[in-house]
Structures are given as structure tokens and as C-alpha cells.
Tab-separated table of C-alpha atoms in Angstrom:
chain	number	residue	atom	x	y	z
A	1	MET	CA	-24.919	40.783	-2.070
A	2	VAL	CA	-22.723	39.676	-4.923
A	3	THR	CA	-24.598	38.903	-8.099
A	4	GLU	CA	-23.247	35.882	-9.883
A	5	SER	CA	-21.982	36.550	-13.351
A	6	ASP	CA	-23.403	34.214	-15.991
A	7	THR	CA	-20.616	34.859	-18.452
A	8	GLU	CA	-17.758	33.418	-16.408
A	9	SER	CA	-16.759	29.784	-16.672
A	10	ILE	CA	-17.961	27.405	-13.971
A	11	GLN	CA	-16.542	24.121	-12.699
A	12	VAL	CA	-18.760	21.131	-12.010
A	13	GLU	CA	-18.245	17.726	-10.433
A	14	ILE	CA	-20.438	14.718	-11.201
A	15	VAL	CA	-20.217	11.716	-8.855
A	16	PRO	CA	-22.348	8.671	-9.714
A	17	SER	CA	-23.307	6.440	-6.779
A	18	ARG	CA	-21.515	3.519	-8.427
A	19	PHE	CA	-18.543	3.010	-10.734
A	20	LEU	CA	-19.566	3.172	-14.369
A	21	MET	CA	-19.163	0.431	-16.946
A	22	PRO	CA	-17.396	1.617	-20.130
A	23	ALA	CA	-20.698	1.630	-22.041
A	24	SER	CA	-22.405	3.867	-19.458
A	25	ALA	CA	-19.334	6.102	-19.292
A	26	GLN	CA	-19.405	6.496	-23.054
A	27	LYS	CA	-23.105	7.338	-23.006
A	28	LEU	CA	-22.640	9.891	-20.245
A	29	LEU	CA	-19.611	11.536	-21.866
A	30	ASN	CA	-21.426	11.787	-25.181
A	31	GLU	CA	-24.420	13.411	-23.493
A	32	ILE	CA	-22.104	15.879	-21.751
A	33	TYR	CA	-20.327	16.554	-25.030
A	34	GLY	CA	-23.665	17.028	-26.796
A	35	ASN	CA	-24.739	19.583	-24.195
A	36	GLY	CA	-21.907	21.829	-25.382
A	37	GLY	CA	-20.063	24.639	-23.630
A	38	LEU	CA	-17.231	22.357	-22.569
A	39	ILE	CA	-13.821	23.889	-21.939
A	40	ARG	CA	-12.132	20.866	-20.371
A	41	ILE	CA	-13.095	17.626	-18.696
A	42	MET	CA	-11.384	15.095	-16.485
A	43	ILE	CA	-12.454	11.552	-15.697
A	44	HIS	CA	-11.260	10.120	-12.439
A	45	GLY	CA	-11.396	6.722	-10.750
A	46	PRO	CA	-9.312	3.765	-9.652
A	47	ASN	CA	-6.568	2.599	-11.982
A	48	LEU	CA	-7.164	-0.374	-14.277
A	49	PRO	CA	-3.746	-1.987	-14.763
A	50	ARG	CA	-3.132	-4.084	-17.873
A	51	SER	CA	-1.149	-6.687	-15.924
A	52	VAL	CA	-0.972	-7.809	-12.289
A	53	PRO	CA	1.266	-5.171	-10.658
A	54	TYR	CA	2.629	-7.200	-7.740
A	55	GLY	CA	2.341	-10.450	-5.808
A	56	PRO	CA	2.960	-14.012	-6.948
A	57	GLY	CA	0.957	-13.407	-10.138
A	58	ARG	CA	2.971	-10.344	-11.131
A	59	GLY	CA	2.984	-9.766	-14.860
A	60	ALA	CA	-0.061	-11.944	-15.621
A	61	PRO	CA	-2.173	-10.086	-18.195
A	62	ILE	CA	-5.555	-8.670	-17.191
A	63	ASP	CA	-7.509	-8.989	-20.414
A	64	GLU	CA	-10.612	-7.424	-18.886
A	65	ASN	CA	-8.762	-4.114	-18.546
A	66	ARG	CA	-7.357	-4.014	-22.059
A	67	ASP	CA	-8.899	-2.365	-25.087
A	68	LEU	CA	-11.581	-0.534	-23.150
A	69	LEU	CA	-12.227	1.741	-26.081
A	70	ILE	CA	-14.880	4.388	-25.838
A	71	GLU	CA	-15.951	6.856	-28.463
A	72	VAL	CA	-16.707	10.408	-27.485
A	73	GLY	CA	-17.734	13.020	-30.026
A	74	GLY	CA	-16.610	10.783	-32.882
A	75	GLN	CA	-13.137	10.138	-31.436
A	76	ALA	CA	-12.094	6.885	-29.817
A	77	PHE	CA	-9.741	6.597	-26.876
A	78	GLU	CA	-8.806	3.992	-24.330
A	79	LEU	CA	-10.039	4.074	-20.745
A	80	CYS	CA	-7.291	3.626	-18.142
A	81	VAL	CA	-9.502	4.121	-15.094
A	82	LYS	CA	-12.846	2.931	-13.818
A	83	VAL	CA	-14.997	6.015	-14.203
A	84	GLY	CA	-16.128	7.158	-10.768
A	85	ARG	CA	-16.033	10.935	-10.947
A	86	ILE	CA	-16.137	13.532	-13.693
A	87	ARG	CA	-14.923	17.078	-13.276
A	88	LEU	CA	-15.422	19.624	-15.979
A	89	GLU	CA	-15.389	23.286	-16.782
A	90	LEU	CA	-18.203	24.948	-18.672
A	91	GLU	CA	-18.029	28.190	-20.594
A	92	SER	CA	-20.813	29.741	-18.551
A	93	ALA	CA	-23.531	28.932	-16.033
A	94	LYS	CA	-26.177	28.748	-18.743
A	95	PHE	CA	-24.967	25.241	-19.697
A	96	TYR	CA	-25.395	23.904	-16.147
A	97	ASP	CA	-29.068	22.952	-16.323
A	98	GLY	CA	-28.517	21.192	-19.632
A	99	LEU	CA	-25.640	19.275	-18.084
A	100	LYS	CA	-27.809	18.149	-15.198
A	101	ALA	CA	-30.491	16.982	-17.606
A	102	ALA	CA	-27.836	15.174	-19.676
A	103	CYS	CA	-26.685	13.260	-16.591
A	104	GLU	CA	-30.255	12.342	-15.724
A	105	ARG	CA	-30.782	11.014	-19.236
A	106	ALA	CA	-27.538	9.041	-19.394
A	107	LEU	CA	-27.125	7.582	-15.928
A	108	PRO	CA	-29.199	4.592	-14.852
A	109	ILE	CA	-28.208	5.207	-11.208
A	110	SER	CA	-28.357	8.108	-8.778
A	111	PHE	CA	-25.620	10.725	-8.849
A	112	GLN	CA	-24.454	13.918	-7.181
A	113	ILE	CA	-23.701	17.042	-9.150
A	114	ARG	CA	-22.198	20.149	-7.635
A	115	ARG	CA	-20.517	23.372	-8.585
A	116	GLY	CA	-17.272	24.424	-7.019
A	117	LYS	CA	-13.620	24.925	-7.732
A	118	PHE	CA	-11.984	21.673	-8.700
A	119	PHE	CA	-9.005	22.536	-10.911
A	120	HIS	CA	-5.999	24.371	-9.549
A	121	THR	CA	-4.901	27.549	-11.280
A	122	ARG	CA	-1.247	27.745	-10.347
A	123	GLN	CA	1.402	25.281	-11.416
A	124	THR	CA	2.470	22.737	-8.806
A	125	ILE	CA	5.979	21.322	-8.540
A	126	THR	CA	4.709	18.081	-10.102
A	127	ASP	CA	3.321	20.000	-13.058
A	128	TYR	CA	6.636	21.764	-13.436
A	129	ALA	CA	8.611	18.516	-13.230
A	130	LYS	CA	6.463	16.911	-15.898
A	131	PHE	CA	5.867	19.749	-18.325
A	132	GLY	CA	8.285	22.551	-17.514
A	133	LYS	CA	6.571	25.875	-17.755
A	134	VAL	CA	2.982	25.264	-18.787
A	135	GLU	CA	1.803	27.690	-21.440
A	136	ASP	CA	-1.738	26.383	-21.829
A	137	THR	CA	-3.146	26.622	-18.296
A	138	ARG	CA	-6.166	24.524	-19.260
A	139	ILE	CA	-4.182	21.334	-18.606
A	140	LEU	CA	-3.553	22.301	-14.971
A	141	GLY	CA	-5.545	19.997	-12.732
A	142	LEU	CA	-5.946	17.343	-15.416
A	143	ILE	CA	-2.787	15.442	-14.547
A	144	ASP	CA	-2.573	12.542	-12.144
A	145	PRO	CA	0.295	13.620	-9.877
A	146	ARG	CA	0.944	10.055	-8.751
A	147	ALA	CA	1.232	8.484	-12.210
A	148	LYS	CA	4.784	7.707	-13.249
A	149	LYS	CA	4.278	9.699	-16.424
A	150	ASP	CA	1.554	12.105	-17.276
A	151	ARG	CA	-1.693	10.382	-17.959
A	152	LEU	CA	-3.652	12.626	-20.174
A	153	ALA	CA	-5.830	12.172	-23.228
A	154	ILE	CA	-6.216	15.316	-25.232
A	155	LEU	CA	-9.153	15.265	-27.588
A	156	SER	CA	-8.942	18.026	-30.103
A	157	GLU	CA	-10.628	18.709	-33.390
A	158	GLU	CA	-7.752	17.185	-35.336
A	159	ARG	CA	-6.509	14.134	-33.508
A	160	VAL	CA	-6.340	12.146	-30.293
A	161	THR	CA	-3.166	12.152	-28.257
A	162	ILE	CA	-2.781	9.641	-25.482
A	163	ASP	CA	0.340	9.656	-23.433
A	164	ASP	CA	0.310	6.613	-21.251
A	165	GLU	CA	2.622	3.831	-20.296
A	166	GLU	CA	2.024	0.124	-19.829
A	167	ARG	CA	1.866	-0.622	-16.114
B	1	MET	CA	-27.025	-25.855	34.026
B	2	ALA	CA	-24.413	-26.179	31.281
B	3	TYR	CA	-22.412	-23.081	30.513
B	4	LYS	CA	-23.568	-21.280	27.386
B	5	PRO	CA	-21.085	-18.830	25.976
B	6	GLN	CA	-22.306	-15.311	25.347
B	7	PHE	CA	-20.644	-13.799	22.335
B	8	TYR	CA	-21.940	-10.336	21.644
B	9	PRO	CA	-24.510	-8.041	23.256
B	10	GLY	CA	-27.433	-6.286	21.684
B	11	SER	CA	-30.793	-7.013	20.166
B	12	THR	CA	-30.311	-5.362	16.768
B	13	SER	CA	-30.128	-7.593	13.678
B	14	VAL	CA	-26.425	-6.757	13.413
B	15	GLY	CA	-25.860	-7.844	17.027
B	16	ILE	CA	-27.677	-11.113	16.345
B	17	ASN	CA	-25.631	-11.695	13.170
B	18	ARG	CA	-22.400	-10.956	15.023
B	19	ARG	CA	-23.340	-13.569	17.615
B	20	LYS	CA	-24.028	-16.051	14.814
B	21	HIS	CA	-20.632	-15.430	13.230
B	22	MET	CA	-18.770	-15.781	16.499
B	23	SER	CA	-20.606	-18.906	17.592
B	24	GLY	CA	-20.124	-20.557	14.208
B	25	ASN	CA	-23.842	-21.289	14.068
B	26	LEU	CA	-24.121	-20.161	10.451
B	27	GLU	CA	-26.554	-20.922	7.715
B	28	LYS	CA	-25.177	-22.751	4.691
B	29	LEU	CA	-26.168	-20.972	1.503
B	30	ARG	CA	-24.248	-22.716	-1.257
B	31	ASP	CA	-21.997	-25.671	-1.891
B	32	ILE	CA	-18.860	-24.932	-3.863
B	33	PRO	CA	-16.890	-28.101	-4.688
B	34	GLU	CA	-13.670	-28.583	-2.737
B	35	ALA	CA	-11.628	-28.774	-5.948
B	36	ASP	CA	-12.912	-25.344	-7.014
B	37	VAL	CA	-12.088	-23.780	-3.639
B	38	THR	CA	-8.585	-25.255	-3.921
B	39	ALA	CA	-8.222	-23.837	-7.427
B	40	ILE	CA	-9.317	-20.346	-6.318
B	41	MET	CA	-6.893	-20.453	-3.395
B	42	GLY	CA	-4.161	-21.223	-5.916
B	43	HIS	CA	-1.644	-22.873	-3.591
B	44	ARG	CA	-1.777	-26.306	-5.222
B	45	ALA	CA	-3.482	-27.831	-8.255
B	46	PRO	CA	-6.656	-29.706	-7.288
B	47	GLY	CA	-5.756	-33.346	-6.728
B	48	ALA	CA	-2.031	-32.659	-6.314
B	49	ASP	CA	-0.149	-33.747	-3.191
B	50	TYR	CA	0.141	-31.430	-0.222
B	51	SER	CA	3.626	-30.081	0.255
B	52	SER	CA	4.982	-30.684	3.737
B	53	THR	CA	7.413	-29.061	6.126
B	54	HIS	CA	7.966	-32.060	8.357
B	55	PRO	CA	7.185	-35.801	8.363
B	56	PRO	CA	3.829	-36.939	9.767
B	57	LEU	CA	3.759	-36.604	13.560
B	58	LYS	CA	3.372	-40.369	14.029
B	59	GLU	CA	6.699	-40.973	12.290
B	60	MET	CA	8.498	-38.200	14.132
B	61	GLY	CA	8.445	-39.673	17.598
B	62	GLU	CA	7.205	-36.796	19.698
B	63	PRO	CA	8.567	-36.089	23.178
B	64	ASP	CA	6.591	-37.169	26.200
B	65	CYS	CA	4.489	-34.077	26.786
B	66	PRO	CA	1.170	-33.865	28.675
B	67	VAL	CA	-0.126	-31.074	26.460
B	68	ARG	CA	0.537	-33.053	23.285
B	69	GLN	CA	-1.285	-35.973	24.837
B	70	LEU	CA	-4.229	-33.764	25.691
B	71	VAL	CA	-4.614	-31.912	22.419
B	72	ALA	CA	-5.313	-33.904	19.286
B	73	PRO	CA	-3.503	-32.390	16.276
B	74	THR	CA	-5.507	-31.133	13.318
B	75	ALA	CA	-5.422	-33.200	10.131
B	76	GLY	CA	-2.942	-30.823	8.533
B	77	ALA	CA	-0.628	-30.735	11.536
B	78	ALA	CA	-0.710	-34.537	11.866
B	79	ALA	CA	0.335	-34.863	8.217
B	80	GLY	CA	3.011	-32.142	8.445
B	81	ASP	CA	1.487	-29.795	5.832
B	82	ARG	CA	2.891	-26.429	4.908
B	83	VAL	CA	1.182	-23.369	6.337
B	84	ARG	CA	-0.943	-21.596	3.694
B	85	TYR	CA	-3.306	-18.660	3.732
B	86	SER	CA	-6.593	-17.403	2.413
B	87	GLN	CA	-7.404	-13.742	2.475
B	88	TRP	CA	-10.786	-12.050	2.143
B	89	THR	CA	-11.935	-8.580	1.271
B	90	ASP	CA	-15.445	-7.550	2.327
B	91	SER	CA	-17.147	-4.483	0.957
B	92	MET	CA	-18.284	-1.750	3.310
B	93	TYR	CA	-21.577	-1.730	1.407
B	94	PHE	CA	-23.311	-4.195	3.724
B	95	ALA	CA	-21.120	-7.242	3.161
B	96	PRO	CA	-22.208	-10.040	5.504
B	97	SER	CA	-18.866	-10.209	7.267
B	98	THR	CA	-16.080	-7.830	8.189
B	99	PRO	CA	-12.406	-8.481	8.945
B	100	TYR	CA	-13.007	-8.489	12.714
B	101	TRP	CA	-15.845	-10.953	12.495
B	102	ARG	CA	-13.994	-13.297	10.181
B	103	SER	CA	-11.184	-13.239	12.735
B	104	TYR	CA	-13.525	-13.896	15.651
B	105	TRP	CA	-15.055	-16.747	13.677
B	106	GLY	CA	-11.604	-18.172	12.932
B	107	ALA	CA	-10.171	-17.757	16.409
B	108	ILE	CA	-13.210	-19.275	18.122
B	109	ASN	CA	-14.201	-22.007	15.679
B	110	CYS	CA	-11.119	-23.066	13.730
B	111	LYS	CA	-8.447	-25.115	15.407
B	112	GLY	CA	-4.807	-24.371	14.706
B	113	CYS	CA	-5.312	-21.189	12.707
B	114	ASP	CA	-3.792	-17.741	12.862
B	115	PRO	CA	-6.226	-14.987	11.890
B	116	GLY	CA	-4.870	-11.583	10.952
B	117	THR	CA	-7.147	-8.567	10.954
B	118	LEU	CA	-6.464	-5.533	8.813
B	119	SER	CA	-8.636	-2.576	7.952
B	120	GLY	CA	-9.726	-3.798	4.552
B	121	ARG	CA	-8.814	-7.446	4.454
B	122	GLN	CA	-8.606	-10.456	6.654
B	123	ILE	CA	-6.173	-13.317	6.375
B	124	ILE	CA	-6.234	-16.742	8.011
B	125	GLU	CA	-3.161	-18.915	8.019
B	126	ALA	CA	-3.243	-22.611	8.853
B	127	ARG	CA	-1.920	-25.959	7.695
B	128	GLU	CA	-2.917	-26.494	4.074
B	129	ARG	CA	-5.640	-29.111	4.411
B	130	ASP	CA	-7.089	-27.250	7.404
B	131	ILE	CA	-7.169	-23.883	5.659
B	132	GLU	CA	-8.876	-25.488	2.669
B	133	ALA	CA	-11.645	-26.750	4.933
B	134	TYR	CA	-11.929	-23.365	6.706
B	135	THR	CA	-12.039	-21.492	3.408
B	136	LYS	CA	-14.743	-23.764	2.060
B	137	ALA	CA	-16.745	-23.214	5.246
B	138	GLN	CA	-16.474	-19.451	4.738
B	139	TYR	CA	-17.420	-19.681	1.059
B	140	ASP	CA	-20.421	-21.884	1.683
B	141	SER	CA	-21.872	-20.075	4.665
B	142	GLU	CA	-23.726	-16.813	5.063
B	143	MET	CA	-20.416	-15.126	5.957
B	144	THR	CA	-19.885	-14.656	2.263
B	145	ASP	CA	-21.859	-12.937	-0.434
B	146	VAL	CA	-20.216	-13.689	-3.741
B	147	ALA	CA	-20.676	-10.123	-5.070
B	148	LEU	CA	-19.638	-8.177	-1.960
B	149	CYS	CA	-16.889	-10.490	-0.681
B	150	SER	CA	-14.026	-12.019	-2.577
B	151	MET	CA	-10.823	-13.847	-1.920
B	152	ARG	CA	-7.872	-11.606	-2.693
B	153	GLY	CA	-4.327	-12.634	-1.932
B	154	CYS	CA	-2.932	-9.364	-3.251
B	155	THR	CA	-4.247	-6.064	-4.648
B	156	VAL	CA	-7.010	-6.120	-2.087
B	157	HIS	CA	-8.330	-2.596	-2.410
B	158	GLY	CA	-12.000	-2.325	-3.160
B	159	HIS	CA	-13.619	-2.718	0.241
B	160	SER	CA	-14.072	1.012	0.781
B	161	LEU	CA	-14.807	1.953	-2.823
B	162	ARG	CA	-18.172	2.343	-4.433
B	163	LEU	CA	-19.643	-0.787	-5.956
B	164	GLU	CA	-19.673	-1.355	-9.683
B	165	GLU	CA	-22.820	-0.728	-11.667
B	166	ASN	CA	-23.821	-4.396	-11.507
B	167	GLY	CA	-23.473	-4.512	-7.711
B	168	MET	CA	-20.070	-6.219	-7.603
B	169	GLN	CA	-17.271	-5.045	-5.343
B	170	PHE	CA	-14.627	-3.263	-7.422
B	171	ASP	CA	-11.626	-5.450	-8.203
B	172	MET	CA	-8.673	-4.021	-10.081
B	173	LEU	CA	-7.586	-7.502	-11.157
B	174	ALA	CA	-11.079	-8.621	-12.243
B	175	ARG	CA	-10.925	-11.909	-10.358
B	176	THR	CA	-14.676	-12.380	-10.352
B	177	GLU	CA	-17.216	-11.420	-12.956
B	178	MET	CA	-20.969	-11.204	-13.240
B	179	GLY	CA	-22.202	-13.669	-15.861
B	180	LYS	CA	-25.067	-12.988	-18.244
B	181	ASP	CA	-27.130	-15.557	-16.352
B	182	GLY	CA	-26.907	-13.494	-13.155
B	183	ASN	CA	-24.402	-15.821	-11.496
B	184	VAL	CA	-21.023	-14.661	-10.268
B	185	TYR	CA	-18.023	-16.531	-11.699
B	186	ALA	CA	-14.507	-16.750	-10.330
B	187	VAL	CA	-12.178	-16.454	-13.319
B	188	LYS	CA	-8.854	-16.034	-11.518
B	189	ASP	CA	-7.262	-17.362	-8.366
B	190	GLN	CA	-6.709	-15.122	-5.353
B	191	VAL	CA	-3.504	-13.584	-6.742
B	192	GLY	CA	-4.883	-12.895	-10.231
B	193	ILE	CA	-3.642	-15.897	-12.234
B	194	PRO	CA	-6.370	-17.084	-14.646
B	195	LEU	CA	-8.096	-20.361	-13.746
B	196	ASP	CA	-8.363	-23.225	-16.235
B	197	LYS	CA	-12.132	-23.038	-16.044
B	198	LYS	CA	-14.561	-20.537	-14.628
B	199	VAL	CA	-16.032	-21.447	-11.255
B	200	ASN	CA	-19.714	-20.734	-10.772
B	201	LEU	CA	-20.163	-19.182	-7.325
B	202	GLY	CA	-23.920	-18.784	-7.633
B	203	LYS	CA	-26.189	-15.802	-7.422
B	204	PRO	CA	-25.336	-12.794	-5.264
B	205	MET	CA	-27.581	-11.612	-2.437
B	206	THR	CA	-30.100	-8.904	-3.134
B	207	GLU	CA	-29.495	-5.568	-1.441
B	208	ALA	CA	-32.236	-6.288	1.110
B	209	GLU	CA	-30.814	-9.727	1.852
B	210	ALA	CA	-27.301	-8.310	2.335
B	211	LYS	CA	-28.658	-5.684	4.729
B	212	LYS	CA	-30.443	-8.419	6.640
B	213	ARG	CA	-27.321	-10.567	7.016
B	214	THR	CA	-24.705	-7.872	7.520
B	215	THR	CA	-22.501	-7.491	10.592
B	216	ILE	CA	-21.823	-3.829	9.787
B	217	PHE	CA	-23.406	-1.053	11.806
B	218	ARG	CA	-24.104	1.883	9.500
B	219	ALA	CA	-26.064	5.081	9.875
B	220	ASP	CA	-27.978	4.248	6.689
B	221	GLY	CA	-28.578	0.668	7.813
B	222	VAL	CA	-28.782	-0.426	11.435
B	223	PRO	CA	-27.028	2.073	13.737
B	224	MET	CA	-25.069	0.773	16.717
B	225	CYS	CA	-27.277	2.621	19.203
B	226	GLY	CA	-30.300	0.615	18.086
B	227	ALA	CA	-33.618	2.138	17.079
B	228	VAL	CA	-33.342	5.864	16.417
B	229	GLY	CA	-35.119	7.860	19.117
B	230	ALA	CA	-35.350	4.969	21.564
B	231	ARG	CA	-35.308	5.884	25.266
B	232	LYS	CA	-32.424	3.575	25.930
B	233	TYR	CA	-29.412	2.753	23.751
B	234	ASP	CA	-28.916	-0.792	22.583
B	235	GLU	CA	-26.932	-3.023	24.917
B	236	ALA	CA	-24.069	-3.137	22.394
B	237	VAL	CA	-23.263	0.524	23.086
B	238	GLU	CA	-23.496	0.076	26.851
B	239	ALA	CA	-21.117	-2.876	26.682
B	240	LEU	CA	-18.762	-0.899	24.477
B	241	HIS	CA	-18.754	2.030	26.918
B	242	HIS	CA	-18.126	-0.368	29.788
B	243	MET	CA	-15.151	-1.951	28.038
B	244	TRP	CA	-13.824	1.415	26.998
B	245	GLU	CA	-13.969	2.661	30.561
B	246	LEU	CA	-12.183	-0.401	31.932
B	247	ARG	CA	-9.587	-0.157	29.205
B	248	SER	CA	-8.962	3.515	29.909
B	249	LYS	CA	-8.599	2.907	33.650
B	250	TRP	CA	-6.502	-0.197	33.237
B	251	GLY	CA	-3.677	-0.202	35.747
B	252	PHE	CA	-4.671	3.171	37.186
B	253	ARG	CA	-4.419	2.924	40.972
B	254	PRO	CA	-4.612	6.269	42.734
B	255	GLU	CA	-3.183	5.759	46.198
């Protein structure tokens, strides 16, 4: 029997039973952030375009999808997707129970939480095409391969970088 | 005894609802003004003239044809209206109707229409004043729940996604919204162009009500086989097996 190490990082996926409103997403992300032990985190869900992408109404603005600012850990950034799934990596398994409790506190609806392997470890061709040789492997698995450009918000201690295009 | 059409087998609530949809014997739940339905469809401004593709039939001088004498034209065809469409997206989370059942409803009950069934959306094309009447009938009846069904001319995805937190079907273009008063409002037409004024579509169904009126068989709702553990499957499954067998053997003549 293999004994699980509690010092290795673990990956977790949280799937709420419904799509989250920006306010609920902010609350949940802040609870997750407050729990600590976070190495990286990805939010995933359907795209929220800022204008009608095709059809007779093409180009008409969608004001509901603009300026969806949320503040996480004191830094504000703009939501580009409807939050439906959160994948994250924790420093060790000891933060897992706290994370589960954080989700229970923050989410008004039922959710699934599971451990597994959700981020890839080797560079894909898409990663290579977008970034060249990736030095910091933590960004692997955080990129939407179908987006025209990389869609990635990097929250660091110093500043917020959002690389996104108007679509 | 007069012939009574039989539409769909089975004694489950879903079977009964499917029969109701096909027969057109539907309960009216709301009354959305015709002008508002026209505005949401977005083909013409409410009150504007109908655009036409040919002169009214009376002025055209039709050929002497027994079929034309037998079949009375619809109002739109008689006036020579353009063909327009309305397209619906119904959520998999117990929406009252589904693309197939909207099509059955259209093909059986609506004269001069062309229903198109796709996996996540359903379109009906007809002459403009006819399609306006058919769309209003769909909006007003129990075929539609304003939170789980919406009219989407483009960017239709949402039927197979999870619902939003407030119980609405996800819409990338935010064509409908849940008001603070609990009513659902249409704020854009079916292709995403903002309306001049919001249209109040009324309150959505509760989850229990939607499950009661749905035409969707689901393992976590009403399964197609009927009551779980019953000695005999529901008639709907037997009929399906029967049709499947005939379809598989179609044209097969071992000699």
C-alpha cells in the first residue's frame, strides 16, 4: 500500500451545481484565497462576449457582460467567463479540508469537490505557439487553447496583468 | 364513432404532457401582448407594414387548380407575406418543451409552417403574420417557461449548460433577465439587439411545476420506463421498441 505524502502539492476541482453570479464568485474566490496554501488557480466557464459575435445583431454591445469587476485578495480584475468550475493547486493536502469548508461557507448551492490531476505538466503545441518555451511551468494548464490570444489573469503581489482582447 | 387521433403512448406524466403538446390541447398560462411578441421576434417594428414577396393571392389570378380550391390559404399566404422565423432554445433542466415536441406541435397544429429540429434549438418558419400568431401561442401556453425557454435567433447555446444561480437558462447575449420583483424581462430581441422597452414575461415556473409540465424523460425526473421496479415497462418503451424493430427490418425480405 502506498502511503500518501502530505507534503506534495495536490490539485482540486470545484464544480458548483449552477453557474455563479459575479458576487458569489467573488465571495468564493476570497474564501479560497483566505484558506491559504494556493499555488495557482483557474476559473473556467462559458465565454461572456462584450458584443454580439455573429448574426444580424453582430457588433451590438452586451452591457451586461462588461465591467464585471471582482476583487480577490485586495486586487480587482475583470471576469471574462461565467464561473462554472474552479481548478486549483494547493501546496499540500493539509489545506484540503479548509478548502472544503470555505466552499461550504461561500456557496449558497450544492457543489462537487474532488481531487485529481487537472493541469498538464508538459508543454502542448498551443502553449509553445503562444509563449515559446515556457520557463515558469505553473502557467501550464491555465491557458484557454481555443482563445485567439492567451486569456490569463496573473495576480501577483505587485500588480495585476490581464492579457485579453475585445471579442 | 368519430376517429380520435392517438398521439403518444404511455401513462407517465411526461407521456401525458407529450400528448398534450402534440394535440395542441395546451393550457394558457400568460398573455403577452402581440406587439411585444413582434418586438422580441425583431423582424419588423410593431405596427409597421408586413413586407411581401408577392401580391395578395386575390390580385394574382391563380390557375385553375383543384388543390388550391380545396385548401384555404393562411392569412399570411393570402396577403403574400415574407417567410420569417422564430427559434427557441429549451433547457435540458426540465423545460416544458423540447425541440422535437415543438416541431410535432408545429407540424400537427400550425398550417403552412416549416419546423426544423436541431439538438439544442428549434426553428419554425412561416409567413410573417402566421409565424407571429404561432410564436404568441407558444409564448402564452404551457410549452414555455420564461426562465427555462427563450427565443434565440443566434448564439443559441445554453440548453445543455447548467442553469444560472437564479434559475435562468444561461444566455451569452443576456437577452432575458430576472427582475428584482421576481419577474423575467426580455431586454433584447432574438438576435441580441436591445429592445426600446423591457417586456415583462411574468414569473417563471417553480422547479416542481417545471418537473410536472416537462416533456423530458430523465433519470432524476420521470424515467422513460415508467415507475422504477415496476413489473412491466411503460407503454412508451414498448412502442419505441416496436418502431425500432420495424425500422431496423425495413425493406429486409429474406427469400
